[in-house]
Structure formats: C-alpha cells, structure tokens
C-alpha angles and dihedrals in degrees: 000000000000093000095059090045093050091045092051090049090050091053088059092060098082094053092041088052091053090047091053091051090049090048091052089051090052089048091052090050090047092237123154113264107185095092091042093055091044089057091045091052095050092042092054093045087056092045095052097073089043090057092041097052103024116017095043098050092041091052094045091046090053091050090051094048098045111022105040111115147123117324114257090244092074105029090104091063111124105172147308116302122210119215127219089273091059093248126122111269094221114227125210138187089261094050093047092048091050091052093047091049092047092242093119128039118250118238121263117290093250091054091051092046091051091050092052091045089061090068119107129185118225126188116229135174125294090037089290120155116204130207119218132170122220114210110190122233119250088237134041124252094030122228088236142344111241124203110201125199125196133220135253117307090007138097141207088296090075088062099057097094095049090043089058091051089055091045090053085063094051101266133143111228133210114195109203130204108208120219113292091019134094112337097339120111123274100208096110130060125258110257105181094250103321102100090021086069086067087060091055091049092048092048092048091052091047092051091048090052093060116109111272094008101091093098101025110116111261120218121186122206128190134177128198110323088005088069090063091054091045095047093049090047100046097079088056097050113086119223102004107180097202145329143212125209116192117191089354123208110232097194129348101235092051092047091048091051091053093046097046091044091051111150114181124160110246094009113126090210089070088078087066093053112147126187137180137336088026096055092060091043091051092048091050090048091050089051091049093052092043097043096237137101102247092174092070098046107121117166092185090060090055092048090052089064096058123110117273096239104059111114112229140176121208117195126196132178125219094220095047113123094173097054100019119200096251091057090049090051092051092049091050092049090056094054109112095212121120114264091251092054101053131060131189119203123193116196100190099190098043130099131229112304094349104098093104088052098044100036108026095153093056090045092051091052092053094045088055089054091051095046090048091060100045121139110242 
C-alpha cells in the first residue's frame, strides 16, 4: 500500500509548490498568512484522498495504456540469425548489450542482412502494422507452420529458443511482435491481450496466405501475456491444428492483481507493490484510456469454446508467481478437448516463462507428442 500513498503524496507537490510561492508573495507584501495556510492545509487534506483513489489509478492506467512496450535491453533486436549449422543463434539481453557497446563483434554482414530479410509487415486492426519474422523450416514441406507470440515487455527475440525447438522437429516458424512491442507500430493502446488478439488473428491469416501454406497444419504458441492474446484469438482462427500455452493467463484481472502485488525478496519492483482496491481501479482506468473492458477479459472462457479435437499442450512452472500452478491446473481442467488430445506439463523447478530455456529436452519431447497428433 506504500506505493499508492507515496504517489498520492507526490501528486500534492505541484499545488504545495504553488502554495509556497503564494505564501512568499504574501510575506513580501507583509500580509497575514495564518488564514491562508489554514486553507492550504484543509485543501490538501481534501485533495489527498482524491489523488489516492482517482489521480493515482488514472495516471497509472494511462501509463499502462500508452507507455507499455519492449524493455530497453532488447529494442535493438532486428531478427533471428542462423549460424553456419543452420540453427538459430539465440540472442540475449547480454549479447545485444555487448554488441551495442562494442564489446562483442557483430556477425558478418550477410548474416545480419539475412536476419533483417526475414521480417514481414502485416496489417492488423486499428491501423496497426505488425512486424513478424519468418524462419524457414529445415525441410520442405514443413511438418507444420508455427506462429509464436511473446510475453509482456518482450519481443520476438524471446521466442528464438522455442522456435528452434519447433524447427528441430521440421517446422517453419513465424515470430510475431504484438502491437506496441518490438518493431510493430505503437499507434494503438495496450489492452492486455484483448486487441492484441486481433494481431494474432491477422498474423495467422497472413501466414495461411503464403504460397504453399494454405493446407499446412497451423500451430499457435503463446507465452505469459502472449497466451491471453492467443487464447482470445483461437476461436476466430479457422482450422487451427494445435496450440501451446506456456505460463498461461487464466483471466486478465487476476493476473494483473498477482503482477501488481508482486512481493519478491531482493526485487526492486517490490517497492511498486500495489494491492486492492487500487489494482481494480487501475485496470478500470486502463480500460477507459484504451477503450476496452479489461475487467471482463477471461482467456479461459475463450478456450472453453474451442472444438474438442484440437491437440494442445499447457505448460506451468512450479516457481511461477504470475501464473501459479493452481491457476494453470484450473485452466487445463476447463479445456473441452478429449483427454488424449490435451497434455498438462508441470516443471516444478522452473520460473515464469522459462521452461523452454531451463528444460529444453523435456519440452522437445512434449512438442513431438503435440506434432504427432496434429489435425491435417
């Protein structure tokens, strides 16, 4: 609760500053000040709850709707690079920082040019233009075409490791930057997966429109916040062959409460911890600025409407405090698929959205299961 209180106090500073200037003017004019400061005191006592329950959530909601984007550590990302062995040379925050600082050599010019050439532009709703990267399959025709969707504050770079796991199984991969992230346009507000689901639908249709891909099985993958966009998009994508949700978001308000109330020892973000009623107020403010009703966004409801015969893999991590294991279990239990067509994997020692990094062999085994059950 300390963050909302401090924020409300900070919002008092501009008017207090004006009051001090006015008081100095009265002092210079040798006017009495007791009544003036009494009025200032009562006015600011009245303003404090206004800032606490209105100004603060409205401001934080505006920041969420208009300033959310990719972390600075990966804004220099310009596409997947393939090494001499034909595999993705996975990039990280550390590797990008070293290149930018001149502490590590950049790849050869032809490698960089090939990475940039993999970029495609895709029109979405709200005049948004998306950036996606096509990474060819090691075989032709591919076993499947996989559309991959990143998490909050990330970009297509996050998807490189899981894309390589799919490529190892003979798949073509499309790494998507959602609106406001990576190289996609920032002319529409962030909506926590609601309008971002339009981006997933647009990208899926674009992939399907590519020559020779009309009948290739389409698999959709999402991680963290990307799972909300994927889940809300899936009922609108015809003929999905299968999907994977890693660290899935059950419903947006609950996920936001967990994220804003994050309390980790040694984590600087704990100082920004926000609890109820401010979480709900912030979400309503975000929805107001973005023009959507974030409070009713429930990916698990959308998943419950899917056909019964779509193979799916749901992945949860034991150390995940943003998509905790019990919420993943509940989401899985609501899936209407036949028991043979859905699989739940619990990685007890993994962190949020890092299972494919920390347990790639187990991931590969389960992807093989999924790809072996695809609808064709």
